């Protein structure tokens, strides 16, 4: 089989795979199953990334009413649909291939509940915010599947969630500079994708098996690969089936981090204040006092 080479970009220092994890299923929310790769005990934080979950949810399971402060949640649906509802009156459904980039900022209380039919699958990434953005007003960026930037070249398809790849750019604005690329490689293809040198980056494999990095590391579905320093990623699909993975990178914040469940701040004093704000419905959580989602449930944390 001849190898198709997407080599026009050229890399001077391809990154190595420095750590590899298998994300094992665990329960989260109310009866939902997630494979957590970042945010688990072996990898609490990979600056600026707090959590990466591959979730699988079948009603009546889900993620009922719960708060956030100090970071962003990025939800990317793979299969089915999830309905989102918050205390500001924002409500909508994201289906297969759709994206929601939510900046929690100073505070949001919301629910994420699955369609009543079948199993809903997707990815949720938590991106930390720098101290100057932690108390900003909440914001949403939502893009339907048909409007996500996408291109195909030499047997490689990429959906550009954030950043740029193969000459295609995403319209998403990232307060913490971030790239988020969904690659599908045909059998026999070779990818070279630039990554900003100072950024941290990782791969999460959704389907198939591939060879990754200068280390030529082999990995299959549900594995997280942390990449070392360098100017980009090389990946090969030497199998006879499709290979699909996400490549995510971000500029490290290099700030102190204190986390208490869904609250992520810079100091313990800020966490204590956040808990007080949430419990007393103040400083961004005022609307939580009388709001309940249609699910009527809430999460303890």
C-alpha atoms as one frame of an Amber mdcrd trajectory, in Angstrom:
protein
   0.000   0.000   0.000   1.510   3.354  -1.021   1.504   6.052   1.633  -0.198
   9.386   0.942   1.895  12.134   2.504   0.462  15.407   3.700   3.964  16.833
   4.008   3.632  20.300   2.503   3.833  21.945   5.941   7.209  20.449   6.935
   8.160  19.968  10.585  11.609  20.668  11.977  11.006  19.137  15.396   8.106
  16.661  15.478   6.795  16.041  18.977   7.264  12.794  20.858   4.536  10.956
  22.749   5.672  11.284  26.368   2.745   9.680  28.230  -0.115   7.363  27.277
  -3.328   6.593  29.193  -6.310   4.351  28.566  -9.471   6.198  29.624 -11.596
   3.659  31.488 -15.381   4.004  31.998 -16.668   5.529  35.235 -19.981   6.960
  36.416 -20.514  10.719  36.495 -23.531  12.996  36.896 -26.675  10.892  37.347
 -26.052   7.492  35.756 -23.927   8.818  32.879 -20.835   6.885  31.808 -17.670
   8.840  31.018 -14.153   7.899  30.021 -12.112  10.600  31.785  -8.551  11.070
  30.602  -7.651  14.533  31.913  -8.863  15.393  35.414  -8.244  11.908  36.845
  -5.823  11.076  39.626  -2.891  10.351  37.258  -3.361  13.641  35.406  -5.160
  16.276  37.461  -4.297  19.183  35.167  -2.565  19.613  31.813  -2.308  23.405
  31.612  -4.650  24.906  30.395  -6.866  21.774  30.251  -8.796  20.675  33.335
 -10.955  17.783  32.120 -11.496  15.670  29.018 -14.477  13.310  29.113 -15.751
  10.997  26.405 -19.348  10.568  27.547 -22.096   8.066  26.817 -25.532   8.916
  28.190 -28.887   7.149  27.892 -32.013   8.729  29.396 -32.989   9.093  32.190
 -29.275   9.470  33.019 -27.647  12.844  32.449 -26.091  15.938  33.968 -28.866
  17.818  35.808 -28.617  21.296  37.376 -25.048  22.164  38.401 -22.844  25.293
  38.616 -19.560  26.393  37.065 -17.188  29.302  37.595 -13.769  30.249  36.257
 -13.359  28.203  33.060 -14.927  27.126  29.755 -16.709  23.920  28.773 -16.473
  22.706  25.177 -19.088  20.115  24.204 -18.692  18.328  20.864 -21.348  15.781
  19.974 -20.408  12.533  18.230 -23.780  10.748  18.232 -27.331  11.679  19.225
 -28.223  14.947  20.953 -28.138  16.736  24.308 -30.398  19.568  25.481 -28.772
  22.396  27.398 -30.654  24.811  29.661 -29.363  27.514  32.025 -30.583  30.026
  34.592 -30.229  32.910  32.114 -33.001  31.397  29.987 -30.643  30.067  27.337
 -31.855  26.731  25.995 -30.978  24.639  22.967 -30.184  21.206  21.624 -26.867
  20.196  20.088 -26.871  17.164  17.782 -24.255  14.964  16.143 -21.319  17.044
  14.906 -22.503  20.216  16.665 -20.355  22.308  18.990 -21.071  24.395  22.070
 -18.253  26.523  23.526 -19.500  27.886  26.848 -17.562  30.443  28.873 -18.830
  30.065  32.442 -16.899  33.104  33.642 -18.257  34.503  36.928 -20.967  31.876
  37.134 -23.549  29.750  35.414 -25.966  27.082  36.598 -27.152  24.752  33.875
 -28.259  21.250  32.963 -27.190  18.935  30.127 -29.701  16.171  29.503 -29.805
  13.564  26.718 -32.437  12.968  24.095 -35.004  10.435  25.359 -34.171   8.060
  22.497 -31.015   5.970  22.184 -27.522   6.624  23.497 -25.925  10.044  23.155
 -22.144  10.257  22.793 -19.706  13.129  22.725 -16.673  14.847  24.190 -16.491
  17.538  26.838 -13.307  19.514  27.373 -12.790  21.990  30.215 -10.418  24.862
  29.359  -9.094  27.005  32.181  -9.379  30.792  32.012  -6.691  33.239  33.076
  -7.348  35.306  36.186  -8.381  38.326  34.092 -11.264  36.362  32.510 -12.479
  34.245  35.425 -15.108  36.766  36.496 -16.301  37.835  33.036 -19.950  37.562
  32.045 -20.961  34.088  30.771 -20.955  33.694  26.973 -21.813  31.013  24.406
 -20.466  30.171  20.985 -22.537  27.520  19.222 -21.897  26.117  15.755 -24.039
  23.534  14.000 -22.302  20.631  12.290 -22.906  22.002   8.799 -21.157  25.269
   9.728 -18.022  23.768  11.283 -14.997  24.487   9.094 -14.005  21.273   7.312
 -11.629  20.270   4.534 -10.167  17.108   2.982  -6.734  16.688   1.395  -4.805
  13.583   0.340  -7.068  11.203   2.254  -7.087  13.327   5.430 -10.271  15.025
   6.620 -10.206  17.629   9.364 -13.009  19.428  11.180 -11.538  22.608  12.622
 -13.265  23.194  15.967 -10.721  25.839  16.990  -7.519  27.051  15.374  -6.324
  26.183  11.878  -5.445  23.075   9.841  -4.853  22.315   6.151  -5.438  25.980
   5.316  -8.860  26.107   7.024  -9.653  28.293  10.041 -12.356  28.073  12.719
 -14.489  31.124  13.549 -14.426  30.242  17.269 -12.799  32.863  19.495 -10.702
  31.304  22.255  -9.855  33.480  25.276  -7.251  30.913  26.241  -5.466  30.376
  22.886  -6.528  26.867  21.844  -6.537  24.535  18.846  -9.061  21.681  18.601
  -8.913  19.531  15.470 -10.967  16.426  14.608  -8.936  14.348  12.125 -10.008
  11.312  10.108  -7.184   9.548   8.237  -7.794   7.061   5.453  -5.657   3.901
   5.434  -2.146   4.621   4.181  -2.092   8.323   5.023   0.540  10.415   6.815
  -0.271  13.683   8.610   2.020  16.547   9.566   0.232  19.206  11.609   2.004
  22.267  13.042   1.534  23.081  16.741   2.718  26.320  18.336   5.975  25.455
  20.096   5.176  26.859  23.573   1.779  25.116  23.725   0.849  21.924  25.533
  -0.886  19.391  23.276  -2.531  15.981  23.389  -4.279  13.418  21.193  -7.417
  11.467  22.066  -8.312   8.564  19.778 -11.970   8.018  18.909 -11.753   5.206
  16.371  -9.161   2.907  14.817  -5.448   2.586  15.482  -2.563   4.834  14.528
   1.131   5.578  14.858   1.926   8.910  16.521   4.870  11.211  17.091   8.611
  11.025  16.675   8.456   8.056  19.060   6.266   6.124  16.570   3.900   5.198
  19.399   1.006   2.888  18.521  -2.369   3.571  20.127  -6.036   2.701  19.646
  -9.478   4.016  20.641  -9.993   5.612  24.088  -6.279   6.339  24.576  -4.951
   9.783  25.516  -1.446  10.647  24.305   0.420  13.595  25.821   2.878  15.199
  23.429   6.276  16.606  24.377   7.946  19.734  23.041   8.277  20.456  19.340
   6.706  22.267  16.400   4.073  19.750  15.347   2.586  16.272  15.159   3.256
  13.438  12.766   0.677  10.650  12.551   0.304   7.610  10.322  -2.588   5.297
   9.570  -0.888   2.057   8.568  -4.000  -0.034   9.208  -6.755  -1.050   6.789
  -9.463   0.936   8.635 -10.206   4.600   9.270  -8.338   6.377  12.069 -10.152
   9.205  13.871  -8.690  11.307  16.668  -8.750  14.800  18.108  -5.614  16.900
  18.420  -5.935  19.595  21.077  -3.365  22.198  22.051  -3.371  25.285  24.227
  -1.156  28.034  25.569  -0.266  27.307  29.213  -1.539  29.923  31.650   1.244
  29.346  34.201  -0.999  30.611  37.002  -1.824  29.135  40.416  -4.825  26.808
  40.329  -7.246  25.869  43.084 -10.215  23.676  42.146 -13.261  22.622  44.098
 -15.422  20.468  41.831 -17.017  22.798  39.249 -15.266  25.909  40.582 -11.765
  26.756  39.316  -9.965  29.823  40.658  -6.429  30.977  41.504  -6.514  31.001
  45.323  -8.255  29.206  48.163  -9.755  32.533  49.231 -11.399  32.866  45.805
 -12.784  29.333  46.091 -14.175  30.101  49.556 -15.795  33.251  48.149 -17.229
  31.283  45.207 -18.834  28.739  47.531 -20.278  31.578  49.611 -21.579  33.299
  46.451 -23.224  30.114  45.232 -24.790  29.250  48.591 -26.093  32.815  49.067
 -27.124  33.435  45.437 -24.834  36.454  45.057 -22.113  37.851  42.772 -23.247
  36.115  39.582 -25.449  33.365  41.048 -28.495  35.549  41.841 -30.755  33.815
  39.320 -30.001  30.387  40.781 -32.254  31.109  43.777 -35.536  30.445  41.962
 -34.384  28.593  38.830 -34.798  24.884  38.142 -34.352  23.206  34.781 -37.134
  21.141  33.233 -35.415  18.020  34.581 -36.128  19.304  38.085 -32.976  17.567
  39.361 -29.734  18.940  40.748 -26.257  17.573  41.333 -24.389  17.493  44.617
 -20.703  18.357  44.348
